[in-house]
Short mmCIF file of C-alpha atoms in Angstrom, two decimals:
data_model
loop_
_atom_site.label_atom_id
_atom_site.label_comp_id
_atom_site.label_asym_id
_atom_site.label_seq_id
_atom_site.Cartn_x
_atom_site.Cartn_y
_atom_site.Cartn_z
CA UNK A 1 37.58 6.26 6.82
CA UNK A 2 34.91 3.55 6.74
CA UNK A 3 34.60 0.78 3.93
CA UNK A 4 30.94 0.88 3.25
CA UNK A 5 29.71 -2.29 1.12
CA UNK A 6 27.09 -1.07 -1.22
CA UNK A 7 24.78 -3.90 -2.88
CA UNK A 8 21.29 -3.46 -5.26
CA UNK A 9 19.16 -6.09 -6.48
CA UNK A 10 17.82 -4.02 -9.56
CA UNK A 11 14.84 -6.15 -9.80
CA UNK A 12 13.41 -5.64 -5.90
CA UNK A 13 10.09 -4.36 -5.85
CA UNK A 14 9.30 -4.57 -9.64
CA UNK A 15 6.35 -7.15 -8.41
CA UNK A 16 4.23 -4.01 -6.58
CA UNK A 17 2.85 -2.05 -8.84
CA UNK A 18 1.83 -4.54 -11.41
CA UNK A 19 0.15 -6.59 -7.92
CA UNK A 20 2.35 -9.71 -8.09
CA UNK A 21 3.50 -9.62 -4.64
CA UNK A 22 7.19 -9.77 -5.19
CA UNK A 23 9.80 -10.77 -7.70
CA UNK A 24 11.36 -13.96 -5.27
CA UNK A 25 12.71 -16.68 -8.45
CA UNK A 26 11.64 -15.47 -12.05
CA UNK A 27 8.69 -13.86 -11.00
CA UNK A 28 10.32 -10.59 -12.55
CA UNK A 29 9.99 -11.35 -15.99
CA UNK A 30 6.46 -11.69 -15.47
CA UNK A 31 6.40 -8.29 -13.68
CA UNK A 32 8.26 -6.95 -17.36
CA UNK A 33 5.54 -8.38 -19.31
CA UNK A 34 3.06 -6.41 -17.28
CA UNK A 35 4.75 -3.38 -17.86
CA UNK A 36 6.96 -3.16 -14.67
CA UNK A 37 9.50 -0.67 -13.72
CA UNK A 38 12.47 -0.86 -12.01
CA UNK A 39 12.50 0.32 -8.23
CA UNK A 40 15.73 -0.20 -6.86
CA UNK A 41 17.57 1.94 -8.42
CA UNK A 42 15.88 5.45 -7.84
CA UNK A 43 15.69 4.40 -4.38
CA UNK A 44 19.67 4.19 -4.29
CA UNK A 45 20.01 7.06 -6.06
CA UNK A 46 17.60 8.76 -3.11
CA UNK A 47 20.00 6.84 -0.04
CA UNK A 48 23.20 7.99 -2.17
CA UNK A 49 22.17 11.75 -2.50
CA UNK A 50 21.39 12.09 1.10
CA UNK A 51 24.35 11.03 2.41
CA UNK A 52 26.78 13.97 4.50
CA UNK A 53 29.57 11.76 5.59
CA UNK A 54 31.09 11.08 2.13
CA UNK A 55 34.79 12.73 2.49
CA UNK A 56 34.44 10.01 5.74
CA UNK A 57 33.79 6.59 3.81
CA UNK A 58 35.14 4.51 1.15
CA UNK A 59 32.52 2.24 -0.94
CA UNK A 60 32.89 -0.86 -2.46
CA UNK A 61 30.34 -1.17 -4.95
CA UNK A 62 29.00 -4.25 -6.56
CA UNK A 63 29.28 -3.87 -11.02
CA UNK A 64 27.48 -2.93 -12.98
CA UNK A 65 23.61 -2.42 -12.02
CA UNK A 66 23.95 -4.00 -8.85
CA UNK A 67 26.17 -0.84 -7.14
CA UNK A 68 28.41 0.61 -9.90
CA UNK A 69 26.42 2.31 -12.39
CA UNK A 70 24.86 4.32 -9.71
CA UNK A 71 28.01 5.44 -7.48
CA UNK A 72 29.94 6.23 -10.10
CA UNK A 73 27.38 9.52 -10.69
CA UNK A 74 27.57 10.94 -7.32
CA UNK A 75 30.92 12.71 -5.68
CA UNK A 76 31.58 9.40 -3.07
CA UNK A 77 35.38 7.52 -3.70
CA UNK A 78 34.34 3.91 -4.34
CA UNK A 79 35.79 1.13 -6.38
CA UNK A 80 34.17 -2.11 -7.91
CA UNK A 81 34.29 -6.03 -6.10
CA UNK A 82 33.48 -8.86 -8.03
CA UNK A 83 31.77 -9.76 -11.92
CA UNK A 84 29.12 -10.77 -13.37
CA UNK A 85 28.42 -13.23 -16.10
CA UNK A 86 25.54 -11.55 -18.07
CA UNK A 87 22.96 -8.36 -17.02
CA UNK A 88 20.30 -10.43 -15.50
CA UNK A 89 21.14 -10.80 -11.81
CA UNK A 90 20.49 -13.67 -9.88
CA UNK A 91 20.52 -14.52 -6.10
CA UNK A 92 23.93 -16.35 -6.17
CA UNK A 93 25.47 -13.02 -7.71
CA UNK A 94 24.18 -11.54 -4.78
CA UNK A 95 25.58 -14.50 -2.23
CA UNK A 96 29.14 -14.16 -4.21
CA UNK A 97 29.34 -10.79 -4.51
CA UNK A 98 28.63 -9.75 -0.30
CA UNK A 99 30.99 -12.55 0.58
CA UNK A 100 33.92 -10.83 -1.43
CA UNK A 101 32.76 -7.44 0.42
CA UNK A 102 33.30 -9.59 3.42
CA UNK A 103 36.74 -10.87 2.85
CA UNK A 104 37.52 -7.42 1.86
CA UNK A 105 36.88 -6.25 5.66
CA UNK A 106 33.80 -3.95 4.91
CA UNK A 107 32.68 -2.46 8.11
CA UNK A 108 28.79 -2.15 6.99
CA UNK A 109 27.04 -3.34 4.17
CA UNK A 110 24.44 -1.67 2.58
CA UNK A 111 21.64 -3.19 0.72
CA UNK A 112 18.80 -1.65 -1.14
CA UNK A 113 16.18 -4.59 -1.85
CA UNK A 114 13.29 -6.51 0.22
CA UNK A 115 13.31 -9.30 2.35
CA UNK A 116 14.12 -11.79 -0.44
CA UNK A 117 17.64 -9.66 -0.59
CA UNK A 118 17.69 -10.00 3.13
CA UNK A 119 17.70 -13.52 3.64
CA UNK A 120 20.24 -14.12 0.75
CA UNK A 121 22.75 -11.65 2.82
CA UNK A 122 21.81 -13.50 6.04
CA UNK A 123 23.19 -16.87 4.40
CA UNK A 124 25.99 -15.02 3.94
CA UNK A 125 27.59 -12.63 6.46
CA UNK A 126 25.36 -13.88 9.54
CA UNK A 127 26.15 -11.75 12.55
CA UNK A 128 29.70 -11.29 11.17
CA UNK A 129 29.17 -7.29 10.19
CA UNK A 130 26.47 -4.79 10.48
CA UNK A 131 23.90 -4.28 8.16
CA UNK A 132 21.28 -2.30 7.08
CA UNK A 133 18.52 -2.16 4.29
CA UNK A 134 17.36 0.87 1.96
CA UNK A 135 14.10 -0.38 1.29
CA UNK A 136 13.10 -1.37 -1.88
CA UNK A 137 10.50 -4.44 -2.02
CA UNK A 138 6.98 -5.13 -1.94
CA UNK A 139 6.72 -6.26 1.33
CA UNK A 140 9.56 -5.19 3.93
CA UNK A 141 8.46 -6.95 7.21
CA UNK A 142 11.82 -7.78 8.51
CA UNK A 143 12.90 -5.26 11.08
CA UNK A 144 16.46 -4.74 8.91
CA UNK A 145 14.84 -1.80 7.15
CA UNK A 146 15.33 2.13 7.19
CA UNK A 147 12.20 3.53 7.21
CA UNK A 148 13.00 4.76 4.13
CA UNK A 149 15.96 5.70 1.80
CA UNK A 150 16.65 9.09 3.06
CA UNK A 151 16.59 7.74 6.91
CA UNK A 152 18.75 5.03 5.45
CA UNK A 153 21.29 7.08 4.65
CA UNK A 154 21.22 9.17 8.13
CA UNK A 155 21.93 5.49 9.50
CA UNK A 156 25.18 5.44 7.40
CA UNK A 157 25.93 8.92 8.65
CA UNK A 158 25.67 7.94 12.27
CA UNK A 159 27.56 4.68 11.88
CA UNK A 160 30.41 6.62 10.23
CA UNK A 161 30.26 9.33 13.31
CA UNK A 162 30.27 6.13 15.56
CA UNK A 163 26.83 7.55 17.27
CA UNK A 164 24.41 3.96 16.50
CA UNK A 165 24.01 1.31 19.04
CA UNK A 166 24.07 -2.11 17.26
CA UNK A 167 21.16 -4.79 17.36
CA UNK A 168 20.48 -7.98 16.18
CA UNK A 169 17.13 -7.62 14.08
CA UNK A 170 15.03 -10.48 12.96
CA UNK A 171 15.22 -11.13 9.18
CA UNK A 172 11.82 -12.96 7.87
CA UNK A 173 10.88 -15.35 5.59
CA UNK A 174 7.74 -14.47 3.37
CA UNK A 175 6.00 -17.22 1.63
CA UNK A 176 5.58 -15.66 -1.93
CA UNK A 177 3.40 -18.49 -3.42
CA UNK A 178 1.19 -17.87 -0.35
CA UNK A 179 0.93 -14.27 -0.47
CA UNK A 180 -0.18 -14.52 -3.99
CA UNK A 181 -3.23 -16.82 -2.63
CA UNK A 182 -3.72 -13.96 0.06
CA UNK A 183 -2.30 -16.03 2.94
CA UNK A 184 0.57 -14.67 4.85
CA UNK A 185 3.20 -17.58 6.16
CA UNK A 186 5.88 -15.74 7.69
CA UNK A 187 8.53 -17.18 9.32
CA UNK A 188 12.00 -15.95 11.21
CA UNK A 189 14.87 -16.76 9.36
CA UNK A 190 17.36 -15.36 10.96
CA UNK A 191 19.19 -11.99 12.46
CA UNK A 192 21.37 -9.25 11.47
CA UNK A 193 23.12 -6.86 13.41
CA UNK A 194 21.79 -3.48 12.43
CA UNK A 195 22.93 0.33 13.54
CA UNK A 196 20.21 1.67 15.18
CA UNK A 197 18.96 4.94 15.45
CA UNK A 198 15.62 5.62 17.15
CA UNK A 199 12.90 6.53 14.20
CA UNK A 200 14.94 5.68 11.14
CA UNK A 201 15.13 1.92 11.78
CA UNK A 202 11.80 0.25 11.04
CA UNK A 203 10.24 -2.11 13.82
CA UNK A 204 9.22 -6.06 12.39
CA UNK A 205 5.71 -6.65 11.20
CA UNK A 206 3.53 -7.36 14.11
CA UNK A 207 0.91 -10.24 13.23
CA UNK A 208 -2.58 -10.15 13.70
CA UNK A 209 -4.15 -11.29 16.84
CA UNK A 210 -7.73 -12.30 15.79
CA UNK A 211 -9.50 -11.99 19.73
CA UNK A 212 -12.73 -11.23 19.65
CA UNK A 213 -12.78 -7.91 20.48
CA UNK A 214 -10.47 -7.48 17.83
CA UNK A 215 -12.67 -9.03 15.37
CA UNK A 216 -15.37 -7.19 17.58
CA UNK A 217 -13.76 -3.48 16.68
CA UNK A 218 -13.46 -4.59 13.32
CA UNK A 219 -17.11 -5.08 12.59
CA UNK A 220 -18.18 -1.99 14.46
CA UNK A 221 -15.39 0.09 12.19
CA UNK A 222 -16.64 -1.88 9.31
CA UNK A 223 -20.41 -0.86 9.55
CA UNK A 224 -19.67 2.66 10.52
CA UNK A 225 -17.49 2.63 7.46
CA UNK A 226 -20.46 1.21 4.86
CA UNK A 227 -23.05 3.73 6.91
CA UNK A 228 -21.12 6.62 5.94
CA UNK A 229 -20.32 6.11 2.26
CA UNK A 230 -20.69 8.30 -0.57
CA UNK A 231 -23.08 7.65 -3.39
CA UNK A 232 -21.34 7.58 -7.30
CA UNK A 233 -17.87 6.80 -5.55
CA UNK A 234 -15.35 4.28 -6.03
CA UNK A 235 -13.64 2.82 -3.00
CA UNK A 236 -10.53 1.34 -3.29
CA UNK A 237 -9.89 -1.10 -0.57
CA UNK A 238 -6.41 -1.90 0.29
CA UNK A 239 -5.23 -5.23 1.64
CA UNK A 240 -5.77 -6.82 5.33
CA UNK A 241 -8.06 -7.90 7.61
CA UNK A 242 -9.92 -5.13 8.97
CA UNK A 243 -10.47 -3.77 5.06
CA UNK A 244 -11.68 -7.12 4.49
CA UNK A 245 -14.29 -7.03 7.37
CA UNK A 246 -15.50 -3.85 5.35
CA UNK A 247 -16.48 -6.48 2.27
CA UNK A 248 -17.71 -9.09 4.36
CA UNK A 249 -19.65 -6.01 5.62
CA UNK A 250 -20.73 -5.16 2.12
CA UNK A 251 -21.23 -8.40 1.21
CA UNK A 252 -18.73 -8.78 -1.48
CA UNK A 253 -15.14 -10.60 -2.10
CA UNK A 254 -12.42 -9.24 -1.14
CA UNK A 255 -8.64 -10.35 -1.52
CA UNK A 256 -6.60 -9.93 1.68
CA UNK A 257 -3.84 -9.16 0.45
CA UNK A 258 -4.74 -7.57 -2.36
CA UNK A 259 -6.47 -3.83 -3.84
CA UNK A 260 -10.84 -4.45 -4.55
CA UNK A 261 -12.89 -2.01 -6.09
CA UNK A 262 -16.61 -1.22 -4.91
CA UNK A 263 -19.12 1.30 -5.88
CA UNK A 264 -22.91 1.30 -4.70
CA UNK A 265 -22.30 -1.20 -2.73
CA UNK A 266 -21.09 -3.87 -5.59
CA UNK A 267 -17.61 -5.28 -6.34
CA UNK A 268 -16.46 -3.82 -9.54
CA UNK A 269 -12.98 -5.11 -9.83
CA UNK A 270 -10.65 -7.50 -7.49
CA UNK A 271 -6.86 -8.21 -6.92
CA UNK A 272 -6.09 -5.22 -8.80
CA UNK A 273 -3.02 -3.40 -10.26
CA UNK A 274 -1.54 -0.29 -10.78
CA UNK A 275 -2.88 -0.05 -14.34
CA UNK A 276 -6.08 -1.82 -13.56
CA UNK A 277 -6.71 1.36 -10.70
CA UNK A 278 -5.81 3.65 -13.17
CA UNK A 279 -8.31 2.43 -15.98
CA UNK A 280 -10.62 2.85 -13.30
CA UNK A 281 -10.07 6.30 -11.94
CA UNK A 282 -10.77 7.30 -15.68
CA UNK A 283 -14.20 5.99 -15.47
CA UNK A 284 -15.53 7.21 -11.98
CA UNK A 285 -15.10 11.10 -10.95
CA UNK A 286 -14.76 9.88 -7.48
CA UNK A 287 -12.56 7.88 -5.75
CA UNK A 288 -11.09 6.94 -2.14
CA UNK A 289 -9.11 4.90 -1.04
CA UNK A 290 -9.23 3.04 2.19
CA UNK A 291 -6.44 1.51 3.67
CA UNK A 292 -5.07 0.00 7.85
CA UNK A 293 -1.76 0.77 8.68
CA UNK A 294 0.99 -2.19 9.54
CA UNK A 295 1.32 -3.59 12.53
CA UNK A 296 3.80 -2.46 14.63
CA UNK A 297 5.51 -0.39 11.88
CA UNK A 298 2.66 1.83 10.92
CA UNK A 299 2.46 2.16 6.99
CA UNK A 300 0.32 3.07 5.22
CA UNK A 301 1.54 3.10 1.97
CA UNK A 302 4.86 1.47 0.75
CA UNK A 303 5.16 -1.71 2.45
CA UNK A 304 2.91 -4.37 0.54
CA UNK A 305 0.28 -2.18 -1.01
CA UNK A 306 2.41 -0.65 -3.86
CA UNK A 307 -0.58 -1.09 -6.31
CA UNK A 308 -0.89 1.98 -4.54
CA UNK A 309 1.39 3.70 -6.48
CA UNK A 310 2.86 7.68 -6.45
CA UNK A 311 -0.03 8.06 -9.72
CA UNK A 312 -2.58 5.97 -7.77
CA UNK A 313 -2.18 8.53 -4.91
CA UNK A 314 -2.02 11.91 -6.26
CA UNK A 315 -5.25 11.36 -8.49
CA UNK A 316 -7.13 10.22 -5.58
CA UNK A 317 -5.58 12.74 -3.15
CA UNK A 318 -4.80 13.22 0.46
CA UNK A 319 -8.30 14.02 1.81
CA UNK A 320 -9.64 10.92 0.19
CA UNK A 321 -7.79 8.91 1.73
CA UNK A 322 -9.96 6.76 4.68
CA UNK A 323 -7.37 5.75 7.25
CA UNK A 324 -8.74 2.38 9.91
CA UNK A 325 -7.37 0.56 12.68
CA UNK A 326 -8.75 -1.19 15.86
CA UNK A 327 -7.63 0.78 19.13
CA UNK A 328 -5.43 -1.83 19.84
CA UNK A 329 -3.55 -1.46 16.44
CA UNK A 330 -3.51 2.37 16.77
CA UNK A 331 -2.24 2.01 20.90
CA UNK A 332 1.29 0.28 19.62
CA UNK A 333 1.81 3.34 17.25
CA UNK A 334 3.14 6.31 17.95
CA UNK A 335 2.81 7.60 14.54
CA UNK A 336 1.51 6.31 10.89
CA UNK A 337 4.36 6.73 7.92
CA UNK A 338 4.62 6.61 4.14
CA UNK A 339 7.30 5.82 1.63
CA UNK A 340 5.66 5.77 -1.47
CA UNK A 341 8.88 6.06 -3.40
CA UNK A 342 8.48 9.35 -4.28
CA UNK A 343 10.04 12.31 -1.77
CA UNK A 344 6.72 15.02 -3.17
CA UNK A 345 4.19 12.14 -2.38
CA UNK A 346 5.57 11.48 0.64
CA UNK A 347 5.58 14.87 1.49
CA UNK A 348 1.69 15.67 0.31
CA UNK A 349 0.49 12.75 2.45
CA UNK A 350 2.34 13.91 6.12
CA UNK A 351 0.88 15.72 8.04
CA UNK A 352 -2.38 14.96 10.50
CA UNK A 353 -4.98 12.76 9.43
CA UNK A 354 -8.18 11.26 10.89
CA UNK A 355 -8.27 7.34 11.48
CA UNK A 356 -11.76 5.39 12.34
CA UNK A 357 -10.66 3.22 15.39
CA UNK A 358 -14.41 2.13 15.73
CA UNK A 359 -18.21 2.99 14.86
CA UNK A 360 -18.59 6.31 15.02
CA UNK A 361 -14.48 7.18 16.68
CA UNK A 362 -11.66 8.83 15.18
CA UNK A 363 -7.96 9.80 16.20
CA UNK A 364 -6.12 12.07 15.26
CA UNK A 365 -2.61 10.90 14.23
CA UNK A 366 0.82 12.34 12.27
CA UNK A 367 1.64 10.47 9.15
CA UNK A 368 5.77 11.37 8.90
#
């Protein structure tokens, strides 16, 4: 029997939708007054209702919203570590909480949150037990990650059966502030041991490298893009670099890190939200959306582009989506991936699908 420690910060990834970025300090009760929902939760409920080994483990959940209110539904023997002092959650519940699963001997803790969760466990347990993430931020760049909840819960499976090797996986610091001015400062903060298994562990972010033939690729992918453009059709253009090469292209803004709207050629609407794309796909009959896949870990939706949202997607549809990467992007993947949040989303957008690796080139890859 293993003792599984089971943690949820109910506020992860309540930032994405509404395009703040995050929820790191009290940006969350900004993300309420824009209309946000809670994340966290249904993607427990996903990891918990996936999992096969449960007559095998034991959980210790944290109260209340944080673990208990959502174990105590499904058929898995658990019982409750630790308090807390009023319904809004802080870090240092977090902090207290995983070091009383720690005294208590857990042999893997389970977290479902983003990086911001990640780093507060790090300070922690260290390297002291094995961890591993169900993700449930905006961004997700550290490399402690299932690739989703579903895959999370196969992890817990394995590590139960005793079939996982375990690694030490970098845990990174995102500068929030930052990424709200569309500049990325990541830094390592530390590593956790995680239980591997090949394909349901996420790889680290990879950063950019802006060569010249990089930047070279991007223009030619970024004028074959504007060539081939419909007339009377809004495009929706997802954060990074080589999307922003498609303004600069264009001529218009663009925020990196952020969703712009353009139609004829014009910028209609920057930095926008979930609500804000909505309002939008009421006005024009037709839409795409263009988006480039993470480096190294190959997302394209679900992993800092959640303005992107499960409604976003199925209005626009699958064969409006414009997939683009340089070749040397699309050469350290061996497949693109989605985790939307939402298992029929998901499961519309997998499949093959066509990605412009320069002017006038396409691959063929499998979104899983």
């Amino acid at each position: 029997m293993k003792l599984i420690g089971f943690i949820v910060n109910p506020i992860a990834g309540m930032g994405g939708a509404v395009g703040l970025k995050g929820t790191d300090g009290n940006i969350y009760v900004e993300a309420l007054k824009l209309g946000a929902k809670s994340v966290a939760p249904e993607k427990a409920k996903q990891f918990l209702s996936n999992i096969k080994s449960e007559g095998e483990l034991f959980i210790l959940a944290a109260p209340g919203g944080m673990g208990e209110n959502i174990v105590k539904n499904f058929g898995i023997e658990y019982s409750v570590v630790g308090s807390l002092g009023s319904e809004a959650t802080s870090a240092e519940d977090t902090k207290r909480i995983v070091k009383e699963m720690l005294n208590d001997d857990v042999d893997l803790l389970v977290f479902v949150g983003g990086d911001g969760t990640a780093r507060d466990i790090y300070d922690v347990i260290g390297l002291k037990k094995p961890v591993i993430g169900v993700p449930s931020g905006v961004k997700m760049f550290s490399s402690v990650f299932a690739v989703n909840a579903r895959a999370a819960a196969e992890v817990v499976d394995a590590f139960v059966k005793g079939n996982v090797d375990i690694e030490e996986k970098e845990v990174l610091d995102i500068n929030e502030e930052a990424f709200r001015r569309s500049k990325l400062d990541v830094k390592l903060y530390g590593y956790l041991k995680v239980p591997t298994v090949k394909e349901l562990v996420q790889l680290g972010k990879e950063p950019t490298r802006a060569s010249e033939s990089q930047r070279e690729n991007q223009r030619s992918i970024a004028k074959y893009v504007v060539e081939n453009m419909d007339k009377d059709t809004l495009y929706l253009l997802g954060p990074g670099t080589t999307t922003r090469t498609i303004a600069d292209e264009l001529k218009v803004k663009k925020t990196l890190l952020g969703v712009d709207a353009v139609h004829d050629g014009k910028l209609v609407d920057e930095d926008l939200n979930e609500r804000g794309i909505m309002k939008l796909l009421e006005k024009f009959v037709k839409a795409k959306i263009i988006v480039s896949p993470i480096g190294g870990q190959g997302f394209i939706f679900g992993r800092g582009n959640q303005e992107f949202s499960p409604k976003v997607i199925r209005s626009v549809g699958k064969k409006n989506v414009v997939i683009v990467a340089t070749r040397g992007k699309v050469s350290k993947l061996r497949c693109l991936r989605v985790d939307t949040g939402d298992v029929e989303v998901d499961d519309m957008l997998k499949g093959y699908i066509k990605v412009i690796t320069n002017y006038n080139e396409e691959t063929i890859m499998k979104v899983v």
